[in-house]
Short mmCIF file of C-alpha atoms in Angstrom, two decimals:
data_model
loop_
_atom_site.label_atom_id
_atom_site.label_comp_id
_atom_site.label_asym_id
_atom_site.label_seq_id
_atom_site.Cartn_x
_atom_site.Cartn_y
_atom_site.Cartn_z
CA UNK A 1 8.27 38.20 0.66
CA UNK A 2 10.02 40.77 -0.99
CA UNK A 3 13.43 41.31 -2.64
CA UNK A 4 15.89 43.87 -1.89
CA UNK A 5 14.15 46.26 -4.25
CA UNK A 6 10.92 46.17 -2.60
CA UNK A 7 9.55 44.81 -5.03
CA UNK A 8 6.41 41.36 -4.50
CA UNK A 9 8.48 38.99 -7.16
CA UNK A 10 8.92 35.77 -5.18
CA UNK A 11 7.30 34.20 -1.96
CA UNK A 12 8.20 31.01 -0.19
CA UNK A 13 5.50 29.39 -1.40
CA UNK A 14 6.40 29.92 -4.51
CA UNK A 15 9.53 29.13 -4.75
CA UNK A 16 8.96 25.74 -2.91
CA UNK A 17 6.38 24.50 -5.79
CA UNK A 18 9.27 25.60 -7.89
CA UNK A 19 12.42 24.02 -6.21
CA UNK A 20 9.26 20.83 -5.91
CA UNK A 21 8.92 20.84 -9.90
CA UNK A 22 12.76 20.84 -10.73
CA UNK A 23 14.00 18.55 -8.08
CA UNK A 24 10.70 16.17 -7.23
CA UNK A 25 10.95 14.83 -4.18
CA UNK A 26 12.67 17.69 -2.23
CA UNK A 27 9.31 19.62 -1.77
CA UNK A 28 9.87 19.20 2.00
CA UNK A 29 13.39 21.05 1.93
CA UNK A 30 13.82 22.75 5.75
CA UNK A 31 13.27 26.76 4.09
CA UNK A 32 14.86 29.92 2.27
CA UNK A 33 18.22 29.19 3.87
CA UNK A 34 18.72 25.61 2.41
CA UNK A 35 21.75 25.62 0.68
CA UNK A 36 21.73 24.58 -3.15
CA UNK A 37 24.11 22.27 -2.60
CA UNK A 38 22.24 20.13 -0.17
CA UNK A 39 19.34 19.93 -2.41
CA UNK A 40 21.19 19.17 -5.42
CA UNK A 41 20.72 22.04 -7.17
CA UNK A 42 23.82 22.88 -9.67
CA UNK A 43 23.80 25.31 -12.46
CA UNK A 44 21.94 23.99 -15.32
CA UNK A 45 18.94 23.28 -12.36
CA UNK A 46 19.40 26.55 -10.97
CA UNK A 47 18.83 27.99 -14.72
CA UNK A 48 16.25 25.74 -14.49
CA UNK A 49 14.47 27.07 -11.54
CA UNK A 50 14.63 29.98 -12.75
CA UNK A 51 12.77 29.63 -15.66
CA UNK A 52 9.96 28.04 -13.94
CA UNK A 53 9.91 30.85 -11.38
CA UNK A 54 9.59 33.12 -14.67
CA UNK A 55 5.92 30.64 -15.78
CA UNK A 56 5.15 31.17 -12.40
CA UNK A 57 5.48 34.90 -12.35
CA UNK A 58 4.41 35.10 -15.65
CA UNK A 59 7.45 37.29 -16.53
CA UNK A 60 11.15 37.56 -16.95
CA UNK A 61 13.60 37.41 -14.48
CA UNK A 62 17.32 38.82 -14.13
CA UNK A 63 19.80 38.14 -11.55
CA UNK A 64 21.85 40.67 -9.57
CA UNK A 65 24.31 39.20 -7.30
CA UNK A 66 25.81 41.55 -5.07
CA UNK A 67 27.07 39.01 -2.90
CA UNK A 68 26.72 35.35 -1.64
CA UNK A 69 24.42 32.81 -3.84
CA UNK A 70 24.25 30.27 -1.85
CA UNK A 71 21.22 29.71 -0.55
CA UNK A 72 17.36 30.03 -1.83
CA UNK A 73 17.29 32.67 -0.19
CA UNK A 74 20.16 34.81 -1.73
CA UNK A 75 18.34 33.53 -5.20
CA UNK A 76 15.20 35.30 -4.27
CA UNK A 77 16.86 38.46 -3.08
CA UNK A 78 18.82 38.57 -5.84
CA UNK A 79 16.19 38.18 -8.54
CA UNK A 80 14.28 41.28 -10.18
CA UNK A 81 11.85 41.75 -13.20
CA UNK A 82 14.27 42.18 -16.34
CA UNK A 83 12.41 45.46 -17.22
CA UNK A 84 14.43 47.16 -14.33
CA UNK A 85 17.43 45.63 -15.15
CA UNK A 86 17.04 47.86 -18.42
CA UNK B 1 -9.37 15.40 -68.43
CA UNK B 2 -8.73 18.79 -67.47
CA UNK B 3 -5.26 20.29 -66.35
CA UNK B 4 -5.24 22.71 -63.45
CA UNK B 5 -3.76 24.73 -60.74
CA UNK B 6 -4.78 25.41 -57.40
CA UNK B 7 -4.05 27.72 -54.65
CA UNK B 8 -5.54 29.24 -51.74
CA UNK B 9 -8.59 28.08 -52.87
CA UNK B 10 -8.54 29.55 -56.24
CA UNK B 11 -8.75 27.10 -59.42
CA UNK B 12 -7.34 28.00 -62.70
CA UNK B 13 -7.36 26.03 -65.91
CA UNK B 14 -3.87 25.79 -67.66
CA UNK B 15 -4.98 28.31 -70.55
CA UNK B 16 -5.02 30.83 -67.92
CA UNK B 17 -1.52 29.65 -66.95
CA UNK B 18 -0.20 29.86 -70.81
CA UNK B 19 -2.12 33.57 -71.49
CA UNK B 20 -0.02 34.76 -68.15
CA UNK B 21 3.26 33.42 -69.03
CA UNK B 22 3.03 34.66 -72.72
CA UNK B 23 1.87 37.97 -71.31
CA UNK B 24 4.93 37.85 -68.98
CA UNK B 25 7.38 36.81 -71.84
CA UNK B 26 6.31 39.34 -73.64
CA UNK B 27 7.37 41.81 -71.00
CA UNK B 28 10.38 40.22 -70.96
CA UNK B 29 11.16 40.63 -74.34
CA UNK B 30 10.81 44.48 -73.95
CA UNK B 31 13.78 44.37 -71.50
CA UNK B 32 17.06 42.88 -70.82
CA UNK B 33 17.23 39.90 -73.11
CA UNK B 34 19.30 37.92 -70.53
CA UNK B 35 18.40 38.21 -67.02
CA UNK B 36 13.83 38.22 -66.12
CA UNK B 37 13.42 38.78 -62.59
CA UNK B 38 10.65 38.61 -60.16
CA UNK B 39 9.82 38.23 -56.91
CA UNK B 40 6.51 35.98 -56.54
CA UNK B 41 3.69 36.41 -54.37
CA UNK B 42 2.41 33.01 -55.09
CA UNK B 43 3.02 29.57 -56.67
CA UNK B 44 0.83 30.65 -59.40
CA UNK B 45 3.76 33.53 -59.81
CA UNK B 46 6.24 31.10 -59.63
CA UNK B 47 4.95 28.89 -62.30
CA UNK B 48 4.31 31.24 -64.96
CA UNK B 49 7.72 32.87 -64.09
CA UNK B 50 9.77 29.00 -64.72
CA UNK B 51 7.67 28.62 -67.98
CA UNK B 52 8.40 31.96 -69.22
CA UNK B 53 12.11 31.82 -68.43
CA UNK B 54 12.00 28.82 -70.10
CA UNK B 55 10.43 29.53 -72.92
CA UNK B 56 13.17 32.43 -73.49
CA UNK B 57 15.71 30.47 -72.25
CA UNK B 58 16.78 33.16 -70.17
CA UNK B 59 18.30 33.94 -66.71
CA UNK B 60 15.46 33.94 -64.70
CA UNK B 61 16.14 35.47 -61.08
CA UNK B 62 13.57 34.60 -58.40
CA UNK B 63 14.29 37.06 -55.56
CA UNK B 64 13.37 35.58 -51.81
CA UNK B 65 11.01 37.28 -50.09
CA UNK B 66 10.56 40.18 -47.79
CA UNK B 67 12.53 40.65 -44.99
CA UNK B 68 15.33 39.60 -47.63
CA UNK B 69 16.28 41.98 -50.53
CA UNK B 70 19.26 39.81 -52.27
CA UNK B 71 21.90 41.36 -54.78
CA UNK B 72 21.23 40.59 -58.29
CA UNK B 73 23.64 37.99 -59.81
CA UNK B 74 26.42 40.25 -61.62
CA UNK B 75 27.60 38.25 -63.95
CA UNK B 76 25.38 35.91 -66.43
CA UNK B 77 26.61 32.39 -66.50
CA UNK B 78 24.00 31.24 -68.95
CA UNK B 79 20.26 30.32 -69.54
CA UNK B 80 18.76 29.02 -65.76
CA UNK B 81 17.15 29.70 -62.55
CA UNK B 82 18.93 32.09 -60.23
CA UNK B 83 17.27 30.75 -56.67
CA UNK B 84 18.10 31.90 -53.00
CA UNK B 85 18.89 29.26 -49.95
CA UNK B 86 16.49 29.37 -47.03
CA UNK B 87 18.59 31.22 -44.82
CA UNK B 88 18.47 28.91 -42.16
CA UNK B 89 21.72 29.48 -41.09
CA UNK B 90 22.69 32.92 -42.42
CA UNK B 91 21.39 35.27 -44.94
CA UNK B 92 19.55 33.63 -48.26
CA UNK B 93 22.35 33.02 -50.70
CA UNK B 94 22.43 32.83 -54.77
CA UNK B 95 22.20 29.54 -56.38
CA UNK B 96 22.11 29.21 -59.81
CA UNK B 97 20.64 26.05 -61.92
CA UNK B 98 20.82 25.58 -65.57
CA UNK B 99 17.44 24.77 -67.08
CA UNK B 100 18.36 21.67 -68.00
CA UNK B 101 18.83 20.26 -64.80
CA UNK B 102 15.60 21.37 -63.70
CA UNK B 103 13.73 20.43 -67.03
CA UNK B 104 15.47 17.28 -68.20
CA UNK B 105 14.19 16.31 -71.70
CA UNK B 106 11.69 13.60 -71.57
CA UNK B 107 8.28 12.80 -73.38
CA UNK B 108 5.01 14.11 -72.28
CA UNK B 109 3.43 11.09 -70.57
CA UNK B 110 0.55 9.76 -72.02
CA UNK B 111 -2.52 8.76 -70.16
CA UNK B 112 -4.14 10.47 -66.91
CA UNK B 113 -2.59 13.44 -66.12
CA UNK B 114 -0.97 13.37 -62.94
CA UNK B 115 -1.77 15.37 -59.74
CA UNK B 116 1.16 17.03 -57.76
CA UNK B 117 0.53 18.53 -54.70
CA UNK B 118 3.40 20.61 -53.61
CA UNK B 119 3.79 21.70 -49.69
CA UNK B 120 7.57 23.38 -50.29
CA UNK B 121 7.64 26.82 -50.33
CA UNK B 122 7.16 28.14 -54.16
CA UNK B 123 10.11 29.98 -54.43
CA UNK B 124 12.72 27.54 -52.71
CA UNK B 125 15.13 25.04 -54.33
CA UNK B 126 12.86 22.37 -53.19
CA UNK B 127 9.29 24.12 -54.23
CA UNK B 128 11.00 25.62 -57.78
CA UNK B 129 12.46 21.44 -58.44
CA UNK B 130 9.15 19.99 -57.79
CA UNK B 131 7.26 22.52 -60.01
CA UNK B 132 9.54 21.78 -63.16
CA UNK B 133 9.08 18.23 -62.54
CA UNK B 134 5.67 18.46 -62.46
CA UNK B 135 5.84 20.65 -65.43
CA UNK B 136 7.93 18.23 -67.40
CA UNK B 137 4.92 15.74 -67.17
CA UNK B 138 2.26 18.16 -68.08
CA UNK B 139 1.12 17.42 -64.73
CA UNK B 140 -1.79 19.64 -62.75
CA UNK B 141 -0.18 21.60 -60.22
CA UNK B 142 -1.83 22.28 -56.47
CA UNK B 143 0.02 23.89 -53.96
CA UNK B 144 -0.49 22.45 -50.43
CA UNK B 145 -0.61 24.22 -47.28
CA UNK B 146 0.01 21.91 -43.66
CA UNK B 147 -4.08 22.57 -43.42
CA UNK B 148 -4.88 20.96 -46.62
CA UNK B 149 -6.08 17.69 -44.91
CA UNK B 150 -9.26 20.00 -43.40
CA UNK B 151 -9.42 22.78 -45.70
CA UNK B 152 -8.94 21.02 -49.27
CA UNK B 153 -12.30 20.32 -50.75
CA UNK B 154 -11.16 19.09 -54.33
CA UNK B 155 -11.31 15.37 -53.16
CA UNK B 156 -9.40 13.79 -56.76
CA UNK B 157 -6.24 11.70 -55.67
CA UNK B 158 -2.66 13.29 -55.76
CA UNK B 159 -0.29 11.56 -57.84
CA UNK B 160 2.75 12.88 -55.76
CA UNK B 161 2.68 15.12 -52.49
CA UNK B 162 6.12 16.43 -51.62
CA UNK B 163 6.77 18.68 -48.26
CA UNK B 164 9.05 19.20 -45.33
CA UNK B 165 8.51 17.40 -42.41
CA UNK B 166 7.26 19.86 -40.35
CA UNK B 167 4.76 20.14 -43.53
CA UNK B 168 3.44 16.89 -43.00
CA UNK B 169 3.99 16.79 -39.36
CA UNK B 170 1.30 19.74 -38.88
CA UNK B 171 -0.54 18.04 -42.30
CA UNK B 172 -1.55 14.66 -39.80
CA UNK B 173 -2.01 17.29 -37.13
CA UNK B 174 -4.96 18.74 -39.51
CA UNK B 175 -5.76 15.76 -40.84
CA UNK B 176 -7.08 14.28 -37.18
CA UNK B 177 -8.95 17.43 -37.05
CA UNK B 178 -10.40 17.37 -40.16
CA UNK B 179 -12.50 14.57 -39.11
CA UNK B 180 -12.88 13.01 -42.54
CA UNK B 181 -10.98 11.01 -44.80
CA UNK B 182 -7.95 12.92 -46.84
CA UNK B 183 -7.66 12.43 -50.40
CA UNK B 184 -5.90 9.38 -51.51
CA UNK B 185 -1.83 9.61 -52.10
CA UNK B 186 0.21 7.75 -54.47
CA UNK B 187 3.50 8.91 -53.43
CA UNK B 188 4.69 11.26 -50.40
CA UNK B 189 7.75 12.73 -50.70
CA UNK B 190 10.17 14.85 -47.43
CA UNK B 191 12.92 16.33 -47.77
CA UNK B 192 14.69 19.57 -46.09
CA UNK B 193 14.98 18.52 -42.89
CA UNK B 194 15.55 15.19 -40.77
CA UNK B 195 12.95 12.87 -41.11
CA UNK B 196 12.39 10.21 -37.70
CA UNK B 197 10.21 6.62 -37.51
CA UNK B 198 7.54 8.48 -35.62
CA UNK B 199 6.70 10.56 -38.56
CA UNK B 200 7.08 8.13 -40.99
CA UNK B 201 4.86 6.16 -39.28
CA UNK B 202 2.32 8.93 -38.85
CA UNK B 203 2.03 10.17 -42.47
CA UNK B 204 1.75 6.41 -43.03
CA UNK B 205 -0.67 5.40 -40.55
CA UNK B 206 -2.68 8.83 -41.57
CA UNK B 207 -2.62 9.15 -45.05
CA UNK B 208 -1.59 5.56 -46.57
CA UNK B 209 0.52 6.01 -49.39
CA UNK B 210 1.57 3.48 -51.71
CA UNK B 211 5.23 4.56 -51.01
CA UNK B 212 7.25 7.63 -48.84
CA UNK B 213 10.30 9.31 -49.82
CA UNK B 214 13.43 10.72 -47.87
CA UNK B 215 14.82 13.23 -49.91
CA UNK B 216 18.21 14.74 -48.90
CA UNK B 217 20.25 16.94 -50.38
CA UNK B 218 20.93 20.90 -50.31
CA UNK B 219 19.97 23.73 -52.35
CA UNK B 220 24.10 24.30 -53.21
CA UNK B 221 23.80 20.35 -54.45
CA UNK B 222 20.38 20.00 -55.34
CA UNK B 223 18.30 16.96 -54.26
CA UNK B 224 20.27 14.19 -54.38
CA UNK B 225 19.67 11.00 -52.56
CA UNK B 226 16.34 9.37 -52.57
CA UNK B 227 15.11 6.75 -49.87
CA UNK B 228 12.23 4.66 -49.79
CA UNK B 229 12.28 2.22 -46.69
CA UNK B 230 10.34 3.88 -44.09
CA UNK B 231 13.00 4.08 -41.98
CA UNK B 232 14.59 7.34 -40.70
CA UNK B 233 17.74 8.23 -41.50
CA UNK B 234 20.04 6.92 -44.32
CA UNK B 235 20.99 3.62 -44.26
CA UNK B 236 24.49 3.09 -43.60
CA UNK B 237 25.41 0.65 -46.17
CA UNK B 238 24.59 2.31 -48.91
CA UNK B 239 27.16 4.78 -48.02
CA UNK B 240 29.44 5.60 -50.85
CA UNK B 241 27.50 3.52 -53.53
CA UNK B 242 25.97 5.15 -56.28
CA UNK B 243 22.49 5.26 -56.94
CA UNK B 244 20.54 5.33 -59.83
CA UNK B 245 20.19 9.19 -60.30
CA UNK B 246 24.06 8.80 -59.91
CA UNK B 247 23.87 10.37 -57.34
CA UNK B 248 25.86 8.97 -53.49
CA UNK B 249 26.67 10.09 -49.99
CA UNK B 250 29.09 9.48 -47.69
CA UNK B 251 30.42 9.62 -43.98
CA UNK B 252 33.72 11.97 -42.61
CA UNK B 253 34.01 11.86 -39.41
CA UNK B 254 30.59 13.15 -38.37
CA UNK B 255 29.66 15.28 -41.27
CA UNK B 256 27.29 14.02 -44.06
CA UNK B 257 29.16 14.39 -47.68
CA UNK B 258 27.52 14.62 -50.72
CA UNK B 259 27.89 13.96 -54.52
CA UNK B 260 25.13 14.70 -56.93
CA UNK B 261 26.40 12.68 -59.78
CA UNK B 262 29.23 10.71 -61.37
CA UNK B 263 32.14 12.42 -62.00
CA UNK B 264 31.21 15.50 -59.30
CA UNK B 265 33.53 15.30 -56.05
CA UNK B 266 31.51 14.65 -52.20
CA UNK B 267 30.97 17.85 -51.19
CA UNK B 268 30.17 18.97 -47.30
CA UNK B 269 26.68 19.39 -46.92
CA UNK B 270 26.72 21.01 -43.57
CA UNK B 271 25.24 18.31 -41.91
CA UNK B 272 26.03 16.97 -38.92
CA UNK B 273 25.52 13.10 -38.61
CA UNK B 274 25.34 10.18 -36.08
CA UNK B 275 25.95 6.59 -36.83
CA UNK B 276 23.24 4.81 -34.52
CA UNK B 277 23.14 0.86 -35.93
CA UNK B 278 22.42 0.85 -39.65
CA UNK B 279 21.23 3.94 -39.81
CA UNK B 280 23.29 7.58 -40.47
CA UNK B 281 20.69 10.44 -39.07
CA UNK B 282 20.95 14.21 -39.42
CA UNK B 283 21.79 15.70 -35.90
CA UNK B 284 22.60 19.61 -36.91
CA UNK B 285 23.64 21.78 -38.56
CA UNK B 286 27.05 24.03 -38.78
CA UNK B 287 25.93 27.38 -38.13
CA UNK B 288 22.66 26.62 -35.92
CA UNK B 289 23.80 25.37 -32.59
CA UNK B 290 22.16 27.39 -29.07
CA UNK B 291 24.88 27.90 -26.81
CA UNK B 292 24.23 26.56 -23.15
CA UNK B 293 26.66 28.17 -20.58
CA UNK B 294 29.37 27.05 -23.64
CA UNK B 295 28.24 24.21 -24.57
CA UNK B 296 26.79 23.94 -28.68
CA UNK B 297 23.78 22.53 -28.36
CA UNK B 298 22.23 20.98 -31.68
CA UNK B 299 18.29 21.67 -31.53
CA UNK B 300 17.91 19.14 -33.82
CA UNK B 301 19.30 16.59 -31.97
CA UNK B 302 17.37 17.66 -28.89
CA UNK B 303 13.86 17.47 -31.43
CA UNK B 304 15.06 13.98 -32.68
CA UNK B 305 15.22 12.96 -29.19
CA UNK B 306 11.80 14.43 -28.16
CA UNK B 307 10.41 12.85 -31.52
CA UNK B 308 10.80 9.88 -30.42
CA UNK B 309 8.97 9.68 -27.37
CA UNK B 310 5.99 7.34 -28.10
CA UNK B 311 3.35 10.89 -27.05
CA UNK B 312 5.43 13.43 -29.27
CA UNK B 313 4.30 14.01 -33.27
CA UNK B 314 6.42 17.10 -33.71
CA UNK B 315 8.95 18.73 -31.49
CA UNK B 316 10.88 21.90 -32.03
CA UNK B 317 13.72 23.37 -29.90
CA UNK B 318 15.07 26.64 -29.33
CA UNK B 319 17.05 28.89 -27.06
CA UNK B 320 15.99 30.34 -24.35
CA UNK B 321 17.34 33.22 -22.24
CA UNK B 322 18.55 32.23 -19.31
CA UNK B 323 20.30 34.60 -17.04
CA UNK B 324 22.75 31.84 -15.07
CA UNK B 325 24.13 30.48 -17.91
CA UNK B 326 23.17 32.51 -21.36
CA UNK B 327 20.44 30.39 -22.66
CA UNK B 328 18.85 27.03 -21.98
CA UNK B 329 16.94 24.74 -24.54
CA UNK B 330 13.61 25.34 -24.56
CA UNK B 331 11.07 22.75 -26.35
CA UNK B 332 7.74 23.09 -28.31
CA UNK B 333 5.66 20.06 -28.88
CA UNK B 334 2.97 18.48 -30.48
CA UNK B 335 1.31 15.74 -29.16
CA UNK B 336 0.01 12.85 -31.35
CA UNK B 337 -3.76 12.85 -31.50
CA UNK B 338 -5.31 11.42 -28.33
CA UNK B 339 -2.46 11.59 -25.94
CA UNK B 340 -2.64 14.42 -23.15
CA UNK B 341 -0.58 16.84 -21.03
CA UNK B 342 -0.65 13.75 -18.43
CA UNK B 343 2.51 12.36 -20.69
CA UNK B 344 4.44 15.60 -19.71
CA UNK B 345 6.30 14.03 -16.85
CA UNK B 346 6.97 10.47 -18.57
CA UNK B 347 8.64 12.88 -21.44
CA UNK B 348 10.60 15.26 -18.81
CA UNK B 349 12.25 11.44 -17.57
CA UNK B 350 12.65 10.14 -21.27
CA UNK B 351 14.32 13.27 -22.27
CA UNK B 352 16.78 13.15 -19.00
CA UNK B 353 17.56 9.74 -19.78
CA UNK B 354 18.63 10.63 -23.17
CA UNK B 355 19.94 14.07 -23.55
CA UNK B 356 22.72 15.47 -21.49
CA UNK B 357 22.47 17.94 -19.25
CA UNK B 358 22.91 20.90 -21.37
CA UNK B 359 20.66 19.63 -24.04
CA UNK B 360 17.43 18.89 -21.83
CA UNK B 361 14.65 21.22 -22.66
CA UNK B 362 14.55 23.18 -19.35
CA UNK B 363 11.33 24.54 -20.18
CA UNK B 364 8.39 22.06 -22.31
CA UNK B 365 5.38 23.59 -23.95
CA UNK B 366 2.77 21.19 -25.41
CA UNK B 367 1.17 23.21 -27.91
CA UNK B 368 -1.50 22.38 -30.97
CA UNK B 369 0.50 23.15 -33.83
CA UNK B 370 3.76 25.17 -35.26
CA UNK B 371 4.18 27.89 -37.16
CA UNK B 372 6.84 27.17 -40.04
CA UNK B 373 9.31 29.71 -41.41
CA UNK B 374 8.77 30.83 -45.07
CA UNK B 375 10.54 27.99 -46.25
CA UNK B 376 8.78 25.35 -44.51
CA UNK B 377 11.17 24.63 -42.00
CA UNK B 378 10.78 24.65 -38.69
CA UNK B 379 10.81 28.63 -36.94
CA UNK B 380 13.06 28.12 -33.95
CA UNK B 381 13.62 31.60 -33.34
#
């Protein structure tokens, strides 16, 4: 998986230990297009997910929205290594 | 019995001390007659530099060190130690203490000559007040770094070891890893920071003192209250009363006041305080707050929190970028000796069920030990 950049930053199975290590229990969400709301996941969790996607990638993330952030998905499209963000 | 001082290994006997400190008085005398200035590399500097000031009864200006570069004082306000704040909160600020404050006039004791072992940083309010009292009781002088417990081979008893308590939180820290018995303590004093029941009952269950003292107070103030119950915190009731040294705090609101002696007005310390039973404990500080999508956070609250988690010896928080909502708290800790990274998840639930939202650590290392900032403190940045 790829964001819009082209770039390898986040795959599903990534982002599912992730989503499994802030929110335990919800390992077995349905995929990329589960909303955050039906998960639970508000902003201090999102920040949260975040920065465990960061240990995970062993690096640090920035967020461009260009549009919708609703879903995991959008969050993985939308993230990028912070070195291109400067 | 022979008087000494020690540091970083090296051992000097006091005439070494005295031929320094007249050679530096002598220097002195050569330039301005008021002000003798220096910026230490070393307790050993800083000694020689209080006896020689005092000896010429001078203004004696101990710069902070590098990255700082302070203004001189420009005006003289008479015979003393010119001393610089940590900088915790802001840049290091002038301070200045008349001699006799730090030196109060008392007989040389007479008998075995005690042992201080200092852990403050030389050059701080708290290192420079511990060094004249030493001094005052022709005491032997070793300064203390948090690896002493492992690294110190001279194995006489201290009379008095004073620290922060991040000094002795990383001291039991060495001391587990030191494998052998530390040398015996008569007194261990903490001050500088908040102190909580799981160090207390660390430094007590690891070195054995006869007796451990809270020290709080502020460089501005000087050290002012003293407690001695093993319990963290101050206790409550005591709040407005004098004690001995004069000396009393009290409560507005939920900042900690301050009056050194009889006579002086409570002054703000800075503090930031919680009543929790009996007890009034240190939560923050003005000026050092991390700011979670607008919300202050204290860190010291969060580390109080962490601290007392049954697994935790030291905990330190900080911020941590976070690009949804600015920054997040992020947490360092130490675990006590023996307990593993299979307590991370009983923490992660002990911290929810304490903290709020905006004040949970959002990202936990367990790591083996802290670095401290140059005053002794704990390095958040």
């Amino acid at each position: 998986m790829s964001n819009n950049q082209g770039d390898m930053v986040i795959d599903e199975d990534v982002m599912r230990r992730c989503v499994g290590h802030v929110l335990p229990g919800v390992e077995d969400f349905s995929g990329l297009d589960t909303r955050f709301d039906e998960i639970g996941l508000d902003s201090m969790l999102l920040a949260e997910l975040i920065v465990q996607l960061e240990e995970e990638t062993d690096g640090m993330l920035d967020l461009h929205v260009t549009g919708r952030l609703e879903t995991l998905r959008d969050l993985m499209l939308s993230l990028r290594p912070l070195r291109e963000a400067e | 019995m022979t008087r000494y001082l020690i540091e970083s290994g090296c051992y000097w006997d006091w005439s070494e001390v005295s031929r320094r400190t007249e050679e530096l008085a002598a220097d002195a005398r050569h330039g301005d007659e008021r002000f003798l200035t220096v910026t230490p590399a070393s307790g050993f500097d800083v000694v020689v530099a209080l006896v020689a000031g005092f000896t010429l009864e001078c203004e004696l200006v101990i710069q902070p060190p590098p990255p700082y570069h302070s203004q001189l004082p420009d005006r003289s306000v008479g015979p003393g130690v010119w001393i610089y704040t940590s900088g915790t909160t802001g840049s290091p600020k002038s301070v200045h203490w008349p001699w006799r404050r730090l030196f109060p006039l008392k007989h040389n004791e007479v008998g075995d000559i005690k042992r201080w072992g200092i852990g403050y940083a030389p050059a701080s309010f708290a290192g420079v007040s511990a060094i004249c009292q030493a001094l005052s009781s022709s005491a032997s002088v070793e300064f203390l770094t948090p690896a002493w417990p492992s690294t110190r081979t001279d194995r006489h008893p201290l009379t008095i070891a004073v620290g922060t308590p991040t000094f002795w939180r990383m001291a039991c820290v060495h001391a587990f890893r030191g494998y052998k018995e530390p040398a015996k303590i008569d007194v261990i004093s903490m001050g500088g920071e908040p102190v909580d029941d799981t160090l207390l009952s660390a430094v007590r269950n690891t070195f054995h003192p006869h007796r451990i003292k809270q020290i709080f107070g502020a460089t501005e103030l000087g050290a002012g209250i003293h407690i001695d119950d093993e319990r963290g915190g101050l206790p409550l009731d005591a709040a407005g009363q004098r004690q001995s040294s004069g000396a009393a705090f009290d409560v507005l609101a939920d900042r900690l006041l301050l009056s050194p002696s009889v006579g002086l007005p409570y002054v703000e310390t800075g503090d930031f305080v919680e009543i929790v039973g009996d007890r009034v404990f240190v939560t923050g500080r003005r000026g050092l707050s991390i700011n979670v999508g607008g919300t202050k956070v204290s860190p010291q609250a969060v580390e109080r929190v962490l601290q007392e988690h049954p697994s935790v010896l030291a905990a330190r928080a900080y911020a941590w970028r976070s690009p949804v909502v600015g920054s997040v708290v992020a947490a360092d800790v130490v675990l006590v000796p023996g307990k593993t990274e299979d307590c991370r998840r009983d923490l992660r639930a002990f911290a929810e069920a304490h903290l709020a939202p905006a004040e949970l650590p959002r990202r936990i290392r367990i790591v083996e030990e802290f670095v401290s900032s140059a005053a002794g403190k704990v390095l958040r940045s």
